[in-house]
């Protein structure tokens, strides 16, 4: 495609993804109460176990409404992940051959459970992080966590883990388009492992190394799985190219 058509296609896909997010946010609006209870559960559990006053604080008149809108959008992102991930692959597929376009559905089928798996892992990490961080509150003090700040913390955690789990699928897609070779991925495996552990250390604010390892190992495993798939694809592509040259 010419550059102008690429930009028009990108605008179209972004618009469709935004429409899906709005639809998901409408669903989230009606599920706000149970989701808010689930978000508050780690705070209330930490308060009960540590015998401290820890709860959400709405600092302004409009903050409760703002919180409801943001929680609805947050749930919309999670619920509609198959839709906006499809828009991503639909933007990539014009650069693929007819044979390779068939793989787009396999990529979509892999990316959705991986994103949800990453989000679930973040949800598992959240209570541990809240419990550790709440432990720094001095005895006799009250921790009224700002609702907006707490929600932003949870959203960054869940989305970061979800996107980190989808990244290997993006690498495979780039390999399918011929942009990224498996040899380049193999040369950078040390950096990939280092980045995975740094990411795990930053996103799991707990002092124990075990939680960090539990988070980093799946990300490293997915990277090496993407490397193996890319290597097999490159080997088949090289054989096809060699056969064409021989003819």
Coordinates of N, CA and C in Angstrom, one line a residue:
X1 N 0.8 -1.2 0.0 CA 0.0 0.0 0.0 C 0.9 1.3 0.0
X2 N 0.4 2.3 -0.7 CA 1.1 3.6 -0.5 C 0.9 4.1 0.9
X3 N 1.7 5.1 1.3 CA 1.7 5.6 2.7 C 0.3 6.1 3.1
X4 N -0.3 6.8 2.1 CA -1.6 7.4 2.4 C -2.6 6.3 2.8
X5 N -2.6 5.2 2.0 CA -3.6 4.2 2.3 C -3.3 3.5 3.6
X6 N -2.0 3.4 4.0 CA -1.7 2.8 5.3 C -2.2 3.7 6.4
X7 N -2.1 5.0 6.3 CA -2.6 5.9 7.3 C -4.1 5.9 7.4
X8 N -4.8 5.7 6.2 CA -6.3 5.6 6.2 C -6.7 4.3 6.9
X9 N -5.9 3.2 6.6 CA -6.3 1.9 7.2 C -6.1 2.0 8.7
X10 N -5.0 2.7 9.1 CA -4.7 2.8 10.6 C -5.9 3.6 11.2
X11 N -6.3 4.7 10.6 CA -7.4 5.5 11.1 C -8.7 4.6 11.3
X12 N -8.9 3.8 10.2 CA -10.1 3.0 10.3 C -10.1 2.0 11.4
X13 N -8.9 1.3 11.6 CA -8.8 0.3 12.6 C -8.8 1.0 14.0
X14 N -8.3 2.1 14.2 CA -8.3 2.8 15.5 C -9.8 3.2 15.8
X15 N -10.5 3.6 14.8 CA -11.9 4.0 15.0 C -12.7 2.8 15.4
X16 N -12.6 1.7 14.7 CA -13.3 0.5 15.0 C -12.9 0.0 16.4
X17 N -11.7 0.0 16.8 CA -11.2 -0.4 18.1 C -11.9 0.5 19.1
X18 N -11.9 1.8 18.9 CA -12.6 2.8 19.8 C -14.0 2.5 20.0
X19 N -14.7 2.2 18.9 CA -16.2 1.8 19.0 C -16.4 0.6 19.9
X20 N -15.5 -0.4 19.7 CA -15.6 -1.6 20.5 C -15.4 -1.3 22.0
X21 N -14.4 -0.4 22.3 CA -14.1 0.0 23.7 C -15.3 0.7 24.3
X22 N -16.0 1.6 23.5 CA -17.1 2.3 24.0 C -18.3 1.3 24.4
X23 N -18.5 0.3 23.5 CA -19.5 -0.7 23.7 C -19.1 -1.5 25.0
X24 N -17.9 -1.8 25.1 CA -17.4 -2.6 26.4 C -17.6 -1.7 27.6
X25 N -17.4 -0.4 27.5 CA -17.5 0.5 28.6 C -19.0 0.6 29.1
X26 N -19.9 0.5 28.1 CA -21.3 0.5 28.5 C -21.7 -0.7 29.3
X27 N -21.1 -1.8 28.9 CA -21.3 -3.0 29.7 C -20.7 -2.9 31.1
X28 N -19.5 -2.3 31.1 CA -18.8 -2.0 32.4 C -19.5 -1.1 33.3
X29 N -20.3 -0.2 32.7 CA -21.1 0.8 33.5 C -22.1 0.1 34.4
X30 N -22.7 -1.0 33.8 CA -23.7 -1.7 34.6 C -23.1 -2.7 35.5
X31 N -21.8 -3.1 35.3 CA -21.1 -4.0 36.2 C -20.2 -3.3 37.2
X32 N -20.4 -2.0 37.4 CA -19.5 -1.2 38.2 C -19.5 -1.6 39.6
X33 N -20.6 -1.9 40.2 CA -20.7 -2.2 41.7 C -19.9 -3.5 42.0
X34 N -20.1 -4.6 41.3 CA -19.3 -5.8 41.7 C -17.8 -5.7 41.4
X35 N -17.5 -4.9 40.3 CA -16.1 -4.7 40.0 C -15.4 -3.9 41.0
X36 N -16.1 -2.8 41.5 CA -15.5 -2.0 42.5 C -15.3 -2.7 43.8
X37 N -16.2 -3.6 44.2 CA -16.1 -4.5 45.3 C -14.8 -5.4 45.2
X38 N -14.6 -5.9 44.0 CA -13.4 -6.7 43.8 C -12.2 -5.9 43.9
X39 N -12.2 -4.7 43.4 CA -11.0 -3.8 43.5 C -10.7 -3.4 44.9
X40 N -11.7 -3.3 45.7 CA -11.5 -2.9 47.1 C -11.1 -4.1 48.0
X41 N -11.4 -5.3 47.5 CA -11.2 -6.5 48.4 C -9.7 -6.6 48.9
X42 N -8.7 -6.3 48.1 CA -7.3 -6.4 48.6 C -7.1 -5.4 49.7
X43 N -7.6 -4.2 49.6 CA -7.5 -3.2 50.6 C -8.1 -3.6 52.0
X44 N -9.4 -4.1 51.8 CA -10.1 -4.5 53.0 C -9.5 -5.7 53.7
X45 N -8.9 -6.6 52.9 CA -8.3 -7.8 53.5 C -7.0 -7.4 54.2
X46 N -6.2 -6.5 53.6 CA -5.0 -6.0 54.3 C -5.3 -5.3 55.6
X47 N -6.4 -4.5 55.5 CA -6.8 -3.7 56.7 C -7.2 -4.7 57.9
X48 N -8.0 -5.8 57.5 CA -8.4 -6.7 58.5 C -7.2 -7.5 59.1
X49 N -6.3 -8.0 58.2 CA -5.2 -8.8 58.7 C -4.2 -8.0 59.5
X50 N -4.0 -6.7 59.2 CA -3.0 -5.9 59.8 C -3.6 -5.0 60.9
X51 N -5.0 -5.1 61.1 CA -5.6 -4.3 62.1 C -5.4 -2.8 61.9
X52 N -5.5 -2.3 60.7 CA -5.3 -0.9 60.4 C -6.6 -0.4 59.6
X53 N -6.7 0.9 59.5 CA -7.8 1.5 58.8 C -7.2 1.8 57.4
X54 N -7.7 1.0 56.4 CA -7.2 1.2 55.0 C -8.5 1.1 54.1
X55 N -8.7 2.2 53.4 CA -9.9 2.2 52.5 C -9.7 3.2 51.4
X56 N -10.6 3.2 50.4 CA -10.6 4.1 49.3 C -11.1 5.5 49.8
X57 N -10.6 6.5 49.2 CA -11.0 7.9 49.6 C -11.4 8.6 48.3
X58 N -12.6 9.1 48.3 CA -13.1 10.0 47.1 C -12.9 11.4 47.6
X59 N -12.0 12.1 47.0 CA -11.6 13.4 47.5 C -12.4 14.6 47.0
X60 N -13.2 14.4 46.0 CA -14.0 15.5 45.5 C -15.5 15.0 45.2
X61 N -16.3 16.0 44.9 CA -17.7 15.7 44.6 C -17.8 14.9 43.3
X62 N -17.0 15.2 42.3 CA -17.1 14.5 41.0 C -16.2 13.3 40.9
X63 N -15.4 13.0 42.0 CA -14.5 11.9 41.9 C -15.2 10.6 41.8
X64 N -16.3 10.4 42.4 CA -17.0 9.2 42.4 C -17.5 8.9 41.0
X65 N -18.1 9.9 40.3 CA -18.5 9.8 38.9 C -17.3 9.5 38.0
X66 N -16.2 10.2 38.2 CA -15.0 10.0 37.4 C -14.5 8.5 37.6
X67 N -14.6 8.0 38.8 CA -14.1 6.7 39.1 C -15.0 5.7 38.4
X68 N -16.3 5.9 38.4 CA -17.2 5.0 37.7 C -16.9 4.9 36.2
X69 N -16.6 6.1 35.6 CA -16.3 6.2 34.2 C -15.0 5.4 33.9
X70 N -14.0 5.6 34.7 CA -12.7 5.0 34.5 C -12.8 3.5 34.7
X71 N -13.5 3.0 35.7 CA -13.7 1.6 36.0 C -14.5 1.0 34.8
X72 N -15.5 1.7 34.3 CA -16.2 1.1 33.1 C -15.3 1.0 31.9
X73 N -14.5 2.0 31.6 CA -13.5 1.9 30.5 C -12.5 0.8 30.7
X74 N -12.1 0.6 32.0 CA -11.1 -0.4 32.3 C -11.7 -1.8 32.0
X75 N -12.9 -2.0 32.4 CA -13.6 -3.3 32.2 C -13.8 -3.4 30.7
X76 N -14.1 -2.3 30.0 CA -14.3 -2.4 28.5 C -13.1 -2.8 27.8
X77 N -11.9 -2.4 28.2 CA -10.7 -2.8 27.6 C -10.5 -4.3 27.8
X78 N -10.8 -4.9 29.0 CA -10.6 -6.3 29.2 C -11.6 -7.1 28.4
X79 N -12.9 -6.7 28.4 CA -14.0 -7.5 27.8 C -13.8 -7.5 26.3
X80 N -13.4 -6.4 25.7 CA -13.3 -6.3 24.2 C -11.9 -6.5 23.7
X81 N -11.1 -7.2 24.5 CA -9.7 -7.5 24.0 C -9.7 -8.3 22.7
X82 N -10.7 -9.3 22.5 CA -10.6 -9.9 21.2 C -10.9 -9.0 20.0
X83 N -11.7 -8.0 20.2 CA -12.1 -7.0 19.2 C -10.9 -6.1 18.8
X84 N -10.3 -5.5 19.8 CA -9.2 -4.5 19.4 C -7.9 -5.3 19.1
X85 N -7.7 -6.5 19.6 CA -6.6 -7.3 19.1 C -6.8 -7.7 17.6
X86 N -8.1 -8.0 17.3 CA -8.3 -8.3 15.9 C -8.0 -7.1 15.0
X87 N -8.4 -5.9 15.4 CA -8.1 -4.7 14.6 C -6.6 -4.6 14.4
X88 N -5.8 -4.9 15.4 CA -4.3 -4.9 15.3 C -3.9 -5.9 14.2
X89 N -4.4 -7.1 14.2 CA -4.0 -8.1 13.2 C -4.5 -7.7 11.8
X90 N -5.7 -7.1 11.8 CA -6.3 -6.7 10.5 C -5.5 -5.6 9.9
X91 N -4.8 -4.8 10.7 CA -3.9 -3.7 10.1 C -2.6 -4.3 9.6
X92 N -2.2 -5.4 10.3 CA -0.9 -6.1 9.8 C -1.1 -6.9 8.6
X93 N -2.2 -7.6 8.5 CA -2.4 -8.6 7.4 C -2.3 -8.1 6.0
X94 N -2.6 -6.9 5.6 CA -2.4 -6.5 4.2 C -1.0 -6.7 3.8
X95 N 0.0 -6.7 4.7 CA 1.4 -7.0 4.3 C 1.7 -8.4 4.1
X96 N 0.8 -9.3 4.4 CA 1.1 -10.8 4.3 C 0.6 -11.3 3.0
X97 N 1.1 -12.5 2.6 CA 0.7 -13.2 1.5 C -0.7 -13.9 1.8
X98 N -1.3 -14.5 0.8 CA -2.6 -15.2 1.0 C -2.4 -16.3 2.0
X99 N -1.3 -17.0 1.9 CA -1.0 -18.2 2.8 C -0.8 -17.7 4.2
X100 N -0.1 -16.6 4.3 CA 0.3 -16.1 5.7 C -0.9 -15.4 6.3
X101 N -1.9 -14.9 5.5 CA -3.1 -14.3 6.1 C -3.9 -15.3 7.0
X102 N -3.8 -16.6 6.6 CA -4.5 -17.6 7.4 C -4.0 -17.7 8.8
X103 N -2.7 -17.3 9.0 CA -2.1 -17.4 10.3 C -2.7 -16.3 11.2
X104 N -3.3 -15.2 10.6 CA -3.8 -14.1 11.4 C -4.8 -14.6 12.4
X105 N -5.7 -15.5 12.0 CA -6.7 -16.0 13.0 C -6.0 -16.8 14.1
X106 N -4.9 -17.6 13.7 CA -4.2 -18.3 14.8 C -3.5 -17.3 15.7
X107 N -3.0 -16.2 15.2 CA -2.4 -15.2 16.1 C -3.5 -14.6 17.0
X108 N -4.6 -14.3 16.5 CA -5.7 -13.8 17.3 C -6.1 -14.8 18.3
X109 N -6.2 -16.0 17.9 CA -6.6 -17.1 18.9 C -5.6 -17.2 20.0
X110 N -4.3 -17.0 19.7 CA -3.3 -17.1 20.7 C -3.2 -15.8 21.6
X111 N -3.4 -14.7 21.0 CA -3.2 -13.4 21.7 C -4.3 -13.2 22.8
X112 N -5.5 -13.5 22.5 CA -6.6 -13.3 23.4 C -6.4 -14.1 24.7
X113 N -6.2 -15.4 24.7 CA -6.0 -16.1 26.0 C -4.7 -15.6 26.7
X114 N -3.7 -15.2 25.9 CA -2.4 -14.7 26.5 C -2.7 -13.4 27.2
X115 N -3.4 -12.5 26.6 CA -3.7 -11.2 27.2 C -4.5 -11.5 28.5
X116 N -5.5 -12.3 28.4 CA -6.3 -12.6 29.6 C -5.5 -13.3 30.7
X117 N -4.6 -14.2 30.2 CA -3.7 -14.9 31.2 C -2.8 -13.9 31.9
X118 N -2.3 -12.9 31.2 CA -1.4 -11.9 31.8 C -2.2 -11.0 32.8
X119 N -3.5 -10.7 32.4 CA -4.3 -9.9 33.3 C -4.7 -10.7 34.6
X120 N -4.9 -12.0 34.4 CA -5.2 -12.8 35.6 C -3.9 -12.9 36.5
X121 N -2.7 -13.0 35.9 CA -1.5 -13.0 36.7 C -1.4 -11.7 37.5
X122 N -1.7 -10.6 36.8 CA -1.6 -9.3 37.5 C -2.6 -9.3 38.7
X123 N -3.8 -9.9 38.4 CA -4.8 -9.9 39.5 C -4.4 -10.7 40.7
X124 N -3.6 -11.8 40.4 CA -3.0 -12.6 41.4 C -1.9 -11.9 42.2
X125 N -1.1 -11.0 41.5 CA -0.1 -10.3 42.2 C -0.6 -9.1 43.0
X126 N -1.8 -8.6 42.6 CA -2.3 -7.4 43.2 C -2.5 -7.5 44.7
X127 N -3.2 -8.5 45.3 CA -3.3 -8.6 46.7 C -2.0 -8.7 47.5
X128 N -1.0 -9.4 46.9 CA 0.3 -9.5 47.5 C 1.0 -8.1 47.6
X129 N 0.9 -7.4 46.5 CA 1.5 -6.0 46.4 C 0.8 -5.1 47.4
X130 N -0.5 -5.1 47.5 CA -1.3 -4.3 48.4 C -0.9 -4.6 49.8
X131 N -0.8 -5.9 50.2 CA -0.5 -6.3 51.5 C 0.9 -5.9 51.9
X132 N 1.8 -6.0 51.0 CA 3.2 -5.5 51.4 C 3.3 -4.0 51.5
X133 N 2.7 -3.3 50.6 CA 2.7 -1.8 50.7 C 2.0 -1.3 51.9
X134 N 0.8 -2.0 52.2 CA 0.1 -1.5 53.4 C 0.8 -1.8 54.7
X135 N 1.8 -2.7 54.7 CA 2.6 -3.0 55.8 C 3.5 -1.8 56.3
X136 N 3.7 -0.9 55.3 CA 4.6 0.2 55.7 C 3.8 1.3 56.4
X137 N 2.5 1.2 56.5 CA 1.7 2.2 57.2 C 2.0 2.0 58.7
X138 N 2.4 3.1 59.4 CA 2.7 3.0 60.9 C 1.5 2.6 61.7
X139 N 1.7 1.9 62.8 CA 0.6 1.5 63.7 C -0.1 2.8 64.2
X140 N -1.4 2.7 64.2 CA -2.2 3.8 64.7 C -2.5 4.8 63.6
X141 N -1.9 4.7 62.4 CA -2.1 5.7 61.3 C -3.2 5.1 60.5
X142 N -3.8 6.0 59.7 CA -4.9 5.7 58.8 C -4.4 5.9 57.3
X143 N -4.7 4.9 56.5 CA -4.3 5.0 55.1 C -5.6 5.2 54.2
X144 N -5.9 6.4 53.8 CA -7.1 6.6 53.0 C -6.5 6.7 51.5
X145 N -6.5 5.6 50.8 CA -5.9 5.6 49.5 C -6.8 6.4 48.5
X146 N -6.2 7.3 47.8 CA -7.0 8.0 46.8 C -7.5 7.1 45.7
X147 N -8.8 7.1 45.5 CA -9.5 6.2 44.6 C -8.9 6.3 43.2
X148 N -8.6 7.5 42.7 CA -8.1 7.7 41.4 C -6.7 7.0 41.2
X149 N -5.9 7.3 42.2 CA -4.5 6.8 42.2 C -4.5 5.3 42.3
X150 N -5.4 4.7 43.2 CA -5.4 3.3 43.3 C -5.9 2.6 42.0
X151 N -6.9 3.2 41.4 CA -7.4 2.6 40.2 C -6.3 2.7 39.1
X152 N -5.6 3.8 39.0 CA -4.5 3.9 38.0 C -3.5 2.8 38.2
X153 N -3.2 2.6 39.5 CA -2.2 1.5 39.8 C -2.6 0.2 39.3
X154 N -3.9 -0.2 39.6 CA -4.4 -1.5 39.2 C -4.5 -1.6 37.7
X155 N -5.0 -0.5 37.0 CA -5.1 -0.5 35.5 C -3.7 -0.7 34.9
X156 N -2.7 0.0 35.4 CA -1.3 -0.1 34.8 C -0.8 -1.5 35.0
X157 N -1.1 -2.1 36.2 CA -0.6 -3.4 36.5 C -1.2 -4.5 35.6
X158 N -2.6 -4.4 35.4 CA -3.3 -5.4 34.6 C -2.9 -5.2 33.1
X159 N -3.0 -4.0 32.6 CA -2.7 -3.8 31.2 C -1.3 -4.1 30.9
X160 N -0.3 -3.8 31.8 CA 1.1 -4.0 31.5 C 1.3 -5.5 31.4
X161 N 0.7 -6.3 32.3 CA 0.9 -7.7 32.2 C 0.3 -8.3 31.0
X162 N -0.9 -7.9 30.7 CA -1.6 -8.4 29.5 C -0.9 -8.1 28.2
X163 N -0.4 -6.9 28.1 CA 0.4 -6.6 26.9 C 1.7 -7.3 26.8
X164 N 2.3 -7.5 28.0 CA 3.6 -8.2 28.0 C 3.4 -9.6 27.6
X165 N 2.3 -10.2 27.9 CA 2.0 -11.6 27.4 C 1.7 -11.7 25.9
X166 N 1.2 -10.6 25.4 CA 0.9 -10.6 24.0 C 2.1 -10.2 23.1
X167 N 3.1 -9.6 23.7 CA 4.3 -9.2 22.9 C 4.9 -10.3 22.1
X168 N 5.1 -11.6 22.7 CA 5.6 -12.6 21.9 C 4.8 -12.9 20.6
X169 N 3.5 -12.8 20.7 CA 2.7 -13.0 19.5 C 3.0 -11.9 18.4
X170 N 3.2 -10.7 18.9 CA 3.6 -9.6 18.0 C 4.9 -9.9 17.3
X171 N 5.8 -10.5 18.1 CA 7.1 -10.8 17.5 C 7.0 -11.9 16.4
X172 N 6.1 -12.9 16.6 CA 5.8 -13.9 15.6 C 5.2 -13.3 14.4
X173 N 4.3 -12.3 14.6 CA 3.7 -11.6 13.4 C 4.7 -10.8 12.6
X174 N 5.6 -10.1 13.3 CA 6.7 -9.4 12.6 C 7.6 -10.3 11.9
X175 N 7.8 -11.5 12.4 CA 8.6 -12.5 11.7 C 7.9 -13.0 10.5
X176 N 6.5 -13.2 10.6 CA 5.8 -13.7 9.4 C 5.8 -12.6 8.3
X177 N 5.9 -11.4 8.6 CA 5.9 -10.3 7.6 C 7.3 -10.2 7.0
X178 N 8.3 -10.8 7.6 CA 9.7 -10.7 7.1 C 10.4 -9.5 7.7
X179 N 9.8 -8.8 8.7 CA 10.4 -7.6 9.3 C 11.5 -8.1 10.3
X180 N 11.2 -9.2 11.0 CA 12.1 -9.6 12.1 C 12.5 -11.1 11.9
X181 N 13.8 -11.3 11.8 CA 14.3 -12.7 11.6 C 14.5 -13.3 12.9
X182 N 14.4 -14.7 12.9 CA 14.6 -15.4 14.2 C 16.0 -15.3 14.7
X183 N 17.0 -15.1 13.7 CA 18.4 -14.9 14.1 C 18.6 -13.7 14.9
X184 N 17.8 -12.6 14.6 CA 17.9 -11.4 15.3 C 17.4 -11.5 16.7
X185 N 16.3 -12.3 16.8 CA 15.7 -12.6 18.2 C 16.6 -13.4 19.0
X186 N 17.3 -14.4 18.4 CA 18.2 -15.2 19.1 C 19.4 -14.4 19.6
X187 N 19.9 -13.5 18.9 CA 21.0 -12.7 19.3 C 20.6 -11.8 20.5
X188 N 19.4 -11.4 20.6 CA 19.0 -10.6 21.7 C 18.3 -11.2 22.9
X189 N 18.5 -12.6 23.0 CA 17.7 -13.3 24.0 C 18.2 -12.9 25.4
X190 N 19.5 -12.5 25.6 CA 19.9 -12.1 26.9 C 19.2 -10.8 27.3
X191 N 19.1 -9.9 26.4 CA 18.4 -8.6 26.7 C 17.0 -8.9 27.0
X192 N 16.4 -9.8 26.3 CA 15.0 -10.1 26.5 C 14.7 -10.7 27.9
X193 N 15.6 -11.6 28.4 CA 15.5 -12.1 29.7 C 15.7 -11.0 30.8
X194 N 16.7 -10.2 30.5 CA 17.0 -9.1 31.5 C 15.8 -8.1 31.6
X195 N 15.2 -7.8 30.4 CA 14.1 -6.9 30.4 C 12.9 -7.6 31.1
X196 N 12.7 -8.9 30.9 CA 11.6 -9.6 31.6 C 11.7 -9.5 33.1
X197 N 12.9 -9.7 33.6 CA 13.1 -9.7 35.0 C 13.0 -8.3 35.6
X198 N 13.5 -7.3 34.8 CA 13.4 -5.9 35.3 C 11.9 -5.5 35.3
X199 N 11.2 -5.9 34.3 CA 9.7 -5.6 34.2 C 9.0 -6.3 35.4
X200 N 9.4 -7.5 35.7 CA 8.8 -8.2 36.8 C 9.1 -7.5 38.2
X201 N 10.4 -7.1 38.3 CA 10.8 -6.4 39.5 C 10.0 -5.1 39.7
X202 N 9.8 -4.4 38.6 CA 9.2 -3.1 38.7 C 7.7 -3.2 39.0
X203 N 7.1 -4.2 38.3 CA 5.6 -4.3 38.4 C 5.1 -5.2 39.6
X204 N 6.0 -5.8 40.3 CA 5.7 -6.5 41.5 C 6.4 -5.9 42.7
X205 N 5.8 -4.9 43.3 CA 6.5 -4.1 44.4 C 6.5 -4.9 45.7
X206 N 7.0 -6.1 45.6 CA 7.1 -7.0 46.8 C 8.5 -7.3 47.1
X207 N 8.9 -7.4 48.4 CA 10.4 -7.7 48.7 C 10.9 -9.1 48.4
X208 N 9.9 -10.0 48.2 CA 10.4 -11.4 48.0 C 10.7 -11.6 46.5
X209 N 11.8 -12.4 46.3 CA 12.3 -12.6 44.9 C 11.4 -13.7 44.2
X210 N 10.7 -14.5 45.0 CA 9.9 -15.6 44.5 C 8.8 -15.1 43.6
X211 N 8.1 -14.1 44.0 CA 7.0 -13.5 43.2 C 7.6 -13.0 41.9
X212 N 8.7 -12.3 42.0 CA 9.3 -11.7 40.8 C 9.7 -12.9 39.8
X213 N 10.2 -14.0 40.3 CA 10.6 -15.1 39.4 C 9.3 -15.7 38.8
X214 N 8.3 -15.9 39.6 CA 7.0 -16.4 39.1 C 6.4 -15.6 38.0
X215 N 6.6 -14.3 38.0 CA 6.1 -13.4 37.0 C 7.1 -13.4 35.8
X216 N 8.4 -13.4 36.0 CA 9.3 -13.3 34.9 C 9.4 -14.6 34.1
X217 N 9.3 -15.7 34.7 CA 9.5 -17.0 34.0 C 8.5 -17.2 32.9
X218 N 7.2 -16.9 33.1 CA 6.3 -17.1 31.9 C 6.6 -16.2 30.8
X219 N 7.0 -14.9 31.1 CA 7.3 -14.0 30.0 C 8.5 -14.5 29.2
X220 N 9.5 -15.0 29.9 CA 10.7 -15.6 29.2 C 10.3 -16.8 28.4
X221 N 9.5 -17.6 29.0 CA 9.0 -18.8 28.3 C 8.3 -18.5 27.0
X222 N 7.5 -17.5 27.0 CA 6.7 -17.0 25.8 C 7.7 -16.5 24.8
X223 N 8.7 -15.8 25.2 CA 9.7 -15.2 24.3 C 10.4 -16.3 23.5
X224 N 10.8 -17.4 24.3 CA 11.5 -18.5 23.6 C 10.6 -19.3 22.8
X225 N 9.3 -19.4 23.1 CA 8.4 -20.1 22.3 C 8.2 -19.3 21.0
X226 N 8.1 -17.9 21.0 CA 8.1 -17.1 19.8 C 9.3 -17.3 19.0
X227 N 10.5 -17.4 19.7 CA 11.7 -17.6 18.9 C 11.7 -19.0 18.2
X228 N 11.2 -20.0 18.8 CA 11.1 -21.3 18.2 C 10.2 -21.3 17.0
X229 N 9.0 -20.7 17.1 CA 8.1 -20.6 16.0 C 8.7 -19.8 14.9
X230 N 9.3 -18.7 15.2 CA 10.0 -17.9 14.2 C 11.1 -18.6 13.4
X231 N 11.8 -19.4 14.2 CA 12.9 -20.2 13.6 C 12.3 -21.2 12.6
X232 N 11.2 -21.9 12.9 CA 10.6 -22.9 12.0 C 10.1 -22.2 10.8
X233 N 9.5 -21.0 11.0 CA 9.0 -20.2 9.8 C 10.1 -19.8 8.9
X234 N 11.2 -19.3 9.5 CA 12.3 -18.9 8.6 C 12.9 -20.0 7.9
X235 N 13.0 -21.2 8.5 CA 13.6 -22.4 7.8 C 12.7 -22.8 6.6
X236 N 11.4 -22.8 6.8 CA 10.5 -23.1 5.7 C 10.5 -22.1 4.6
X237 N 10.6 -20.8 5.0 CA 10.7 -19.7 4.0 C 12.0 -19.8 3.2
X238 N 13.1 -20.1 3.9 CA 14.3 -20.2 3.2 C 14.3 -21.4 2.2
X239 N 13.7 -22.5 2.6 CA 13.6 -23.6 1.7 C 12.8 -23.3 0.5
X240 N 11.7 -22.6 0.6 CA 10.8 -22.2 -0.5 C 11.6 -21.3 -1.4
X241 N 12.4 -20.3 -0.9 CA 13.1 -19.4 -1.7 C 14.2 -20.1 -2.4
X242 N 14.9 -21.1 -1.8 CA 15.9 -21.9 -2.5 C 15.3 -22.7 -3.6
X243 N 14.1 -23.3 -3.4 CA 13.5 -24.0 -4.5 C 13.1 -23.2 -5.6
X244 N 12.7 -22.0 -5.4 CA 12.3 -21.0 -6.5 C 13.6 -20.7 -7.3
X245 N 14.7 -20.4 -6.6 CA 15.9 -20.1 -7.3 C 16.4 -21.2 -8.1
X246 N 16.2 -22.5 -7.6 CA 16.7 -23.6 -8.3 C 15.9 -23.8 -9.6
X247 N 14.6 -23.4 -9.6 CA 13.8 -23.5 -10.8 C 14.2 -22.4 -11.8

